[in-house]
Amino acid sequence: MKRKIIAYNFVLREVLDPLKDDYEIEFFENINPQTAPAFIHSLKNAEGIIGLALPVDAELLDLAPKLKIVANNSTGYNNLSVDEMTKRGVMATNTPGVLEGTTADAIFGILLAAARRIPEMDQFVKTGQWQHYLTTEQFALDVHHKTLGIIGMGKIGSEIAKRGHLGFDMRILYHNRTRNIAAEEKFDATYCDLDTLLKESDFVVLMTPLTQETEHLMGEREFKLMKQSAIFVNGSRGKTVDEAALIEALKNKQIHGAALDVYQIEPINQDNPLLQFSNVVTTPHLGSATFETELKMAELARENLIAGLSGKRPPNLVNPEVLNY
Ligand code: DGY
């Protein structure tokens, strides 16, 4: 009998096709009341799961007694209860090293879009309102030579710093758990505490992973510290921000605007007040979503999955302590 794999939520099918000779693969695009019974049934025999953003917690693990590995098709793995997985001997993997440049392009893109009001101006042209020269109310903000504050100077943060420093002559401030000496040397980045970064930056870019420590890292106090002329950019996870506090900051004009790729609830609810602000640029968690990068991520997730199922150490194991269980 073939060993069973569950493919969850948008994994490029052609990447999994070569596995079909050896494995039985069941695809689930999402879990809803219609698909839940089949999914639960499938978990009983599943040895591997590959996919994006599936919450893997004690409850799910109870239903999957044969599970050996969850190969996340993303770099972030806040959807996995890693400790629970480790306790039960289940490997957790992610896909670092292939999406940093792509995600940095996207996040720098929304920063530019918010500063230069590109989506608004696009609508202005397409709806036939461009009948006169731009008025002062339509002017935007410069990006070049401004101060870029990056919270979370990991690989993606460093790529954003590179774009800001080398492409736009920006001064780079950063806040991180540990100093990033390479970024300091290459991009003239200055390490500082969070409050200093918030007070001095013209663009505050949040790129930190979501952990217990970073949940609601940006709240009422933090938005109040930002300059009124500053733009807040979130490319990390929605829950790193207290969304209600962000909405208040925008309402009260404590900040100039925002550019968001991630939200507390995804997909975002249409009645979310964030969608009402013309000075908020929104994109649908598209950081890594290019053909080239999604292919590399899926191939890496597959490599992790197959290694784990073959009793080898997956290249991107996030809970190596599991090997001692
Ligand atoms: C990642 O890889 O973490 C991206 O945000 C996609 O989820």
Short mmCIF file of C-alpha atoms and ligand atoms in Angstrom, two decimals:
data_model
loop_
_atom_site.label_atom_id
_atom_site.label_comp_id
_atom_site.label_asym_id
_atom_site.label_seq_id
_atom_site.Cartn_x
_atom_site.Cartn_y
_atom_site.Cartn_z
CA MET A 1 0.00 0.00 0.00
CA LYS A 2 1.28 3.48 -0.87
CA ARG A 3 2.13 5.84 1.98
CA LYS A 4 -0.23 8.77 2.32
CA ILE A 5 0.56 12.49 1.94
CA ILE A 6 -1.88 15.35 2.40
CA ALA A 7 -1.28 18.41 0.19
CA TYR A 8 -2.98 21.39 1.72
CA ASN A 9 -3.78 24.86 0.40
CA PHE A 10 -2.14 25.71 -2.87
CA VAL A 11 0.86 23.56 -3.52
CA LEU A 12 1.83 23.56 -7.20
CA ARG A 13 0.45 20.20 -8.32
CA GLU A 14 3.15 19.62 -10.93
CA VAL A 15 5.73 19.66 -8.15
CA LEU A 16 3.96 16.77 -6.45
CA ASP A 17 3.23 14.75 -9.61
CA PRO A 18 6.60 12.91 -9.56
CA LEU A 19 5.69 11.51 -6.13
CA LYS A 20 2.56 9.78 -7.33
CA ASP A 21 4.28 6.47 -8.10
CA ASP A 22 5.35 6.06 -4.49
CA TYR A 23 2.76 7.98 -2.50
CA GLU A 24 -0.98 8.44 -2.39
CA ILE A 25 -1.57 12.22 -2.40
CA GLU A 26 -4.82 13.79 -1.27
CA PHE A 27 -5.36 17.46 -2.05
CA PHE A 28 -7.35 19.83 0.17
CA GLU A 29 -7.58 23.46 -0.94
CA ASN A 30 -9.05 24.46 2.40
CA ILE A 31 -10.88 22.99 5.33
CA ASN A 32 -14.53 23.93 5.60
CA PRO A 33 -17.64 22.15 6.85
CA GLN A 34 -17.88 20.29 3.52
CA THR A 35 -14.27 19.10 3.36
CA ALA A 36 -13.62 18.59 7.10
CA PRO A 37 -14.94 14.99 7.34
CA ALA A 38 -12.75 13.82 4.42
CA PHE A 39 -9.78 15.71 5.81
CA ILE A 40 -10.19 14.15 9.25
CA HIS A 41 -10.50 10.73 7.67
CA SER A 42 -7.38 11.32 5.62
CA LEU A 43 -5.37 12.41 8.67
CA LYS A 44 -5.75 8.91 10.18
CA ASN A 45 -3.21 7.44 7.77
CA ALA A 46 -1.26 10.48 6.66
CA GLU A 47 2.50 10.28 7.19
CA GLY A 48 3.27 13.65 5.67
CA ILE A 49 1.54 16.99 5.15
CA ILE A 50 2.79 19.59 2.68
CA GLY A 51 1.16 22.99 2.37
CA LEU A 52 0.61 26.54 3.48
CA ALA A 53 -0.80 27.94 6.71
CA LEU A 54 -2.52 24.80 8.02
CA PRO A 55 -2.90 25.22 11.80
CA VAL A 56 -1.15 22.15 13.20
CA ASP A 57 -1.99 21.91 16.89
CA ALA A 58 -2.58 19.22 19.51
CA GLU A 59 -6.11 18.63 18.24
CA LEU A 60 -4.95 17.95 14.68
CA LEU A 61 -2.01 15.86 15.88
CA ASP A 62 -4.39 13.68 17.91
CA LEU A 63 -6.15 12.85 14.65
CA ALA A 64 -2.92 12.01 12.82
CA PRO A 65 -1.17 9.23 14.75
CA LYS A 66 1.09 8.22 11.84
CA LEU A 67 2.28 11.71 10.98
CA LYS A 68 6.06 12.07 10.61
CA ILE A 69 6.50 15.48 9.01
CA VAL A 70 4.72 18.72 8.19
CA ALA A 71 6.52 20.48 5.32
CA ASN A 72 5.34 24.07 5.44
CA ASN A 73 5.35 25.74 2.06
CA SER A 74 6.45 29.07 3.56
CA THR A 75 9.28 30.53 5.53
CA GLY A 76 7.03 31.57 8.43
CA TYR A 77 5.82 28.68 10.56
CA ASN A 78 3.69 30.42 13.17
CA ASN A 79 0.84 28.09 12.13
CA LEU A 80 2.70 25.12 13.63
CA SER A 81 2.64 24.27 17.34
CA VAL A 82 6.26 23.22 17.17
CA ASP A 83 6.54 22.08 20.80
CA GLU A 84 3.52 19.80 20.44
CA MET A 85 4.97 18.38 17.25
CA THR A 86 8.34 17.78 18.86
CA LYS A 87 6.75 16.00 21.82
CA ARG A 88 5.07 13.60 19.41
CA GLY A 89 8.14 13.12 17.22
CA VAL A 90 6.73 15.03 14.23
CA MET A 91 9.21 17.02 12.14
CA ALA A 92 8.46 20.61 11.13
CA THR A 93 10.12 22.24 8.12
CA ASN A 94 9.92 25.54 6.25
CA THR A 95 11.30 27.07 3.03
CA PRO A 96 13.93 29.70 3.81
CA GLY A 97 16.57 30.95 1.39
CA VAL A 98 14.48 31.06 -1.78
CA LEU A 99 11.97 33.86 -1.29
CA GLU A 100 13.84 36.72 0.35
CA GLY A 101 14.54 38.85 -2.74
CA THR A 102 11.03 38.31 -4.09
CA THR A 103 9.39 39.27 -0.80
CA ALA A 104 11.64 42.30 -0.41
CA ASP A 105 10.64 43.45 -3.92
CA ALA A 106 6.97 43.21 -2.96
CA ILE A 107 7.32 44.95 0.38
CA PHE A 108 9.46 47.72 -1.06
CA GLY A 109 6.88 47.94 -3.84
CA ILE A 110 3.98 48.61 -1.47
CA LEU A 111 6.13 51.11 0.43
CA LEU A 112 6.69 53.02 -2.83
CA ALA A 113 3.03 52.65 -3.77
CA ALA A 114 1.91 54.19 -0.47
CA ALA A 115 4.48 56.98 -0.51
CA ARG A 116 3.81 57.94 -4.14
CA ARG A 117 0.05 57.18 -3.92
CA ILE A 118 0.28 54.94 -6.97
CA PRO A 119 -2.99 52.96 -6.53
CA GLU A 120 -4.95 56.19 -5.95
CA MET A 121 -3.36 57.86 -8.96
CA ASP A 122 -4.01 54.78 -11.08
CA GLN A 123 -7.72 55.10 -10.27
CA PHE A 124 -7.56 58.86 -10.94
CA VAL A 125 -6.35 58.21 -14.48
CA LYS A 126 -8.58 55.21 -15.21
CA THR A 127 -11.76 56.91 -14.02
CA GLY A 128 -11.21 59.90 -16.32
CA GLN A 129 -10.51 62.40 -13.56
CA TRP A 130 -7.16 63.48 -15.01
CA GLN A 131 -8.43 66.68 -16.59
CA HIS A 132 -5.97 69.13 -15.09
CA TYR A 133 -2.49 69.29 -13.58
CA LEU A 134 -2.15 67.69 -10.17
CA THR A 135 -3.14 69.89 -7.26
CA THR A 136 -1.16 70.17 -4.03
CA GLU A 137 -3.69 67.82 -2.35
CA GLN A 138 -2.47 65.13 -4.72
CA PHE A 139 1.20 65.51 -4.02
CA ALA A 140 2.97 62.56 -2.46
CA LEU A 141 6.05 61.85 -0.32
CA ASP A 142 9.64 61.28 -1.36
CA VAL A 143 11.26 57.96 -0.57
CA HIS A 144 14.89 58.56 -1.54
CA HIS A 145 17.20 59.99 1.14
CA LYS A 146 14.61 59.32 3.86
CA THR A 147 15.06 57.15 6.95
CA LEU A 148 13.97 53.52 6.65
CA GLY A 149 13.40 51.72 9.97
CA ILE A 150 13.31 47.94 9.73
CA ILE A 151 11.98 45.88 12.64
CA GLY A 152 13.28 42.35 12.11
CA MET A 153 16.59 42.40 10.25
CA GLY A 154 16.63 38.79 9.09
CA LYS A 155 17.14 37.73 5.50
CA ILE A 156 14.11 39.58 4.10
CA GLY A 157 14.78 42.63 6.25
CA SER A 158 18.34 42.71 4.92
CA GLU A 159 17.10 42.56 1.33
CA ILE A 160 14.80 45.50 2.06
CA ALA A 161 17.72 47.39 3.61
CA LYS A 162 19.78 46.67 0.49
CA ARG A 163 17.09 48.16 -1.75
CA GLY A 164 16.69 51.20 0.49
CA HIS A 165 20.37 51.89 0.95
CA LEU A 166 21.82 51.05 -2.45
CA GLY A 167 18.82 51.99 -4.58
CA PHE A 168 17.30 54.93 -2.75
CA ASP A 169 20.17 56.41 -0.71
CA MET A 170 18.17 55.86 2.47
CA ARG A 171 19.48 55.97 6.00
CA ILE A 172 18.81 52.55 7.55
CA LEU A 173 17.85 52.00 11.18
CA TYR A 174 17.00 48.56 12.45
CA HIS A 175 15.79 46.75 15.53
CA ASN A 176 16.31 43.03 15.96
CA ARG A 177 16.76 40.39 18.66
CA THR A 178 20.45 40.26 17.79
CA ARG A 179 22.78 42.62 15.98
CA ASN A 180 23.13 41.98 12.24
CA ILE A 181 26.73 42.95 11.61
CA ALA A 182 26.60 42.04 7.92
CA ALA A 183 23.71 44.49 7.38
CA GLU A 184 25.59 47.14 9.35
CA GLU A 185 28.65 46.71 7.17
CA LYS A 186 26.94 46.32 3.81
CA PHE A 187 24.06 48.75 4.10
CA ASP A 188 25.34 51.13 6.75
CA ALA A 189 22.46 50.01 8.96
CA THR A 190 22.37 51.39 12.50
CA TYR A 191 21.07 49.20 15.33
CA CYS A 192 18.76 50.99 17.77
CA ASP A 193 16.02 50.33 20.30
CA LEU A 194 12.45 50.09 19.08
CA ASP A 195 11.38 53.51 20.40
CA THR A 196 14.24 55.34 18.69
CA LEU A 197 13.47 53.56 15.44
CA LEU A 198 9.79 54.53 15.65
CA LYS A 199 10.56 58.17 16.48
CA GLU A 200 13.17 58.69 13.76
CA SER A 201 11.94 56.66 10.78
CA ASP A 202 10.00 58.00 7.81
CA PHE A 203 9.07 54.43 6.88
CA VAL A 204 8.64 51.77 9.54
CA VAL A 205 8.78 48.30 8.01
CA LEU A 206 7.76 45.36 10.18
CA MET A 207 9.35 42.08 9.08
CA THR A 208 9.65 40.13 12.32
CA PRO A 209 8.31 36.55 12.55
CA LEU A 210 5.16 36.09 14.64
CA THR A 211 6.03 34.67 18.05
CA GLN A 212 4.65 35.14 21.56
CA GLU A 213 7.09 38.03 21.99
CA THR A 214 6.15 39.80 18.75
CA GLU A 215 2.36 39.43 18.92
CA HIS A 216 0.93 42.99 18.90
CA LEU A 217 4.44 44.42 18.86
CA MET A 218 2.92 47.47 17.20
CA GLY A 219 0.14 48.87 19.37
CA GLU A 220 -1.30 52.20 20.46
CA ARG A 221 1.90 53.30 22.22
CA GLU A 222 4.10 52.40 19.26
CA PHE A 223 1.94 54.18 16.67
CA LYS A 224 1.94 57.28 18.88
CA LEU A 225 5.73 57.27 18.81
CA MET A 226 5.84 57.34 15.00
CA LYS A 227 6.17 60.62 13.10
CA GLN A 228 2.89 62.01 11.77
CA SER A 229 4.53 62.07 8.37
CA ALA A 230 5.60 58.42 8.53
CA ILE A 231 4.24 55.40 6.70
CA PHE A 232 3.85 52.01 8.40
CA VAL A 233 4.50 48.90 6.30
CA ASN A 234 3.67 45.36 7.41
CA GLY A 235 5.19 42.42 5.56
CA SER A 236 5.41 40.01 8.50
CA ARG A 237 2.18 38.58 9.91
CA GLY A 238 -1.07 40.37 10.73
CA LYS A 239 -0.96 39.49 14.41
CA THR A 240 2.30 41.36 14.98
CA VAL A 241 0.08 44.44 14.84
CA ASP A 242 -2.83 45.44 17.03
CA GLU A 243 -5.08 46.18 14.06
CA ALA A 244 -7.57 48.21 16.13
CA ALA A 245 -4.70 50.47 17.26
CA LEU A 246 -3.54 50.87 13.66
CA ILE A 247 -7.06 51.85 12.59
CA GLU A 248 -7.22 54.42 15.42
CA ALA A 249 -3.80 55.81 14.46
CA LEU A 250 -4.98 56.25 10.88
CA LYS A 251 -8.30 57.79 11.95
CA ASN A 252 -6.53 60.24 14.25
CA LYS A 253 -3.89 61.01 11.62
CA GLN A 254 -1.14 59.99 14.00
CA ILE A 255 0.62 58.49 10.99
CA HIS A 256 0.57 59.45 7.33
CA GLY A 257 -0.49 56.10 5.93
CA ALA A 258 0.14 52.39 5.75
CA ALA A 259 1.03 49.66 3.30
CA LEU A 260 -0.14 46.20 4.31
CA ASP A 261 0.40 42.75 2.87
CA VAL A 262 -0.80 40.82 5.94
CA TYR A 263 -3.80 41.08 8.25
CA GLN A 264 -5.15 39.74 11.50
CA ILE A 265 -7.71 37.70 9.55
CA GLU A 266 -6.83 36.44 6.06
CA PRO A 267 -8.49 36.79 3.64
CA ILE A 268 -9.50 40.16 5.09
CA ASN A 269 -13.18 40.77 5.87
CA GLN A 270 -14.74 43.24 3.48
CA ASP A 271 -16.08 45.27 6.40
CA ASN A 272 -12.60 45.80 7.87
CA PRO A 273 -12.22 49.59 8.29
CA LEU A 274 -8.68 49.38 6.89
CA LEU A 275 -10.25 49.03 3.45
CA GLN A 276 -11.88 52.47 3.76
CA PHE A 277 -8.68 54.52 3.91
CA SER A 278 -7.34 55.94 0.65
CA ASN A 279 -3.94 56.30 2.33
CA VAL A 280 -3.69 52.58 3.04
CA VAL A 281 -2.33 50.36 0.29
CA THR A 282 -3.47 46.74 0.61
CA THR A 283 -2.19 43.59 -1.05
CA PRO A 284 -3.32 39.98 -0.42
CA HIS A 285 -0.30 38.39 1.35
CA LEU A 286 1.56 38.22 -1.96
CA GLY A 287 5.15 38.61 -0.71
CA SER A 288 6.51 35.42 -2.24
CA ALA A 289 3.83 34.90 -4.89
CA THR A 290 5.74 34.91 -8.17
CA PHE A 291 5.88 31.97 -10.56
CA GLU A 292 9.61 31.57 -10.08
CA THR A 293 9.63 31.73 -6.31
CA GLU A 294 6.51 29.67 -5.66
CA LEU A 295 8.08 26.91 -7.76
CA LYS A 296 11.31 27.05 -5.75
CA MET A 297 9.36 27.03 -2.47
CA ALA A 298 7.24 24.05 -3.48
CA GLU A 299 10.33 22.14 -4.64
CA LEU A 300 12.08 22.86 -1.37
CA ALA A 301 9.01 21.85 0.65
CA ARG A 302 8.90 18.62 -1.36
CA GLU A 303 12.59 17.97 -0.71
CA ASN A 304 11.99 18.45 3.02
CA LEU A 305 8.95 16.18 2.92
CA ILE A 306 10.68 13.35 1.08
CA ALA A 307 13.76 13.52 3.26
CA GLY A 308 11.60 13.30 6.38
CA LEU A 309 9.56 10.41 5.02
CA SER A 310 12.72 8.55 4.01
CA GLY A 311 14.20 8.75 7.48
CA LYS A 312 16.75 11.44 6.53
CA ARG A 313 17.24 14.82 8.12
CA PRO A 314 15.28 17.41 6.08
CA PRO A 315 17.42 20.37 5.00
CA ASN A 316 15.14 22.91 6.72
CA LEU A 317 14.18 21.19 9.95
CA VAL A 318 12.95 23.80 12.45
CA ASN A 319 12.72 21.39 15.41
CA PRO A 320 16.02 19.42 15.27
CA GLU A 321 15.44 18.26 18.84
CA VAL A 322 12.75 15.97 17.39
CA LEU A 323 15.54 13.68 16.16
CA ASN A 324 16.29 12.72 19.78
CA TYR A 325 12.76 11.50 20.41
C1 DGY B 1 6.22 33.09 4.11
O1 DGY B 1 6.94 32.35 3.44
O2 DGY B 1 6.22 33.07 5.33
C2 DGY B 1 5.31 33.98 3.36
O3 DGY B 1 4.78 34.98 4.17
C3 DGY B 1 4.19 33.16 2.75
O4 DGY B 1 3.38 32.69 3.78
#
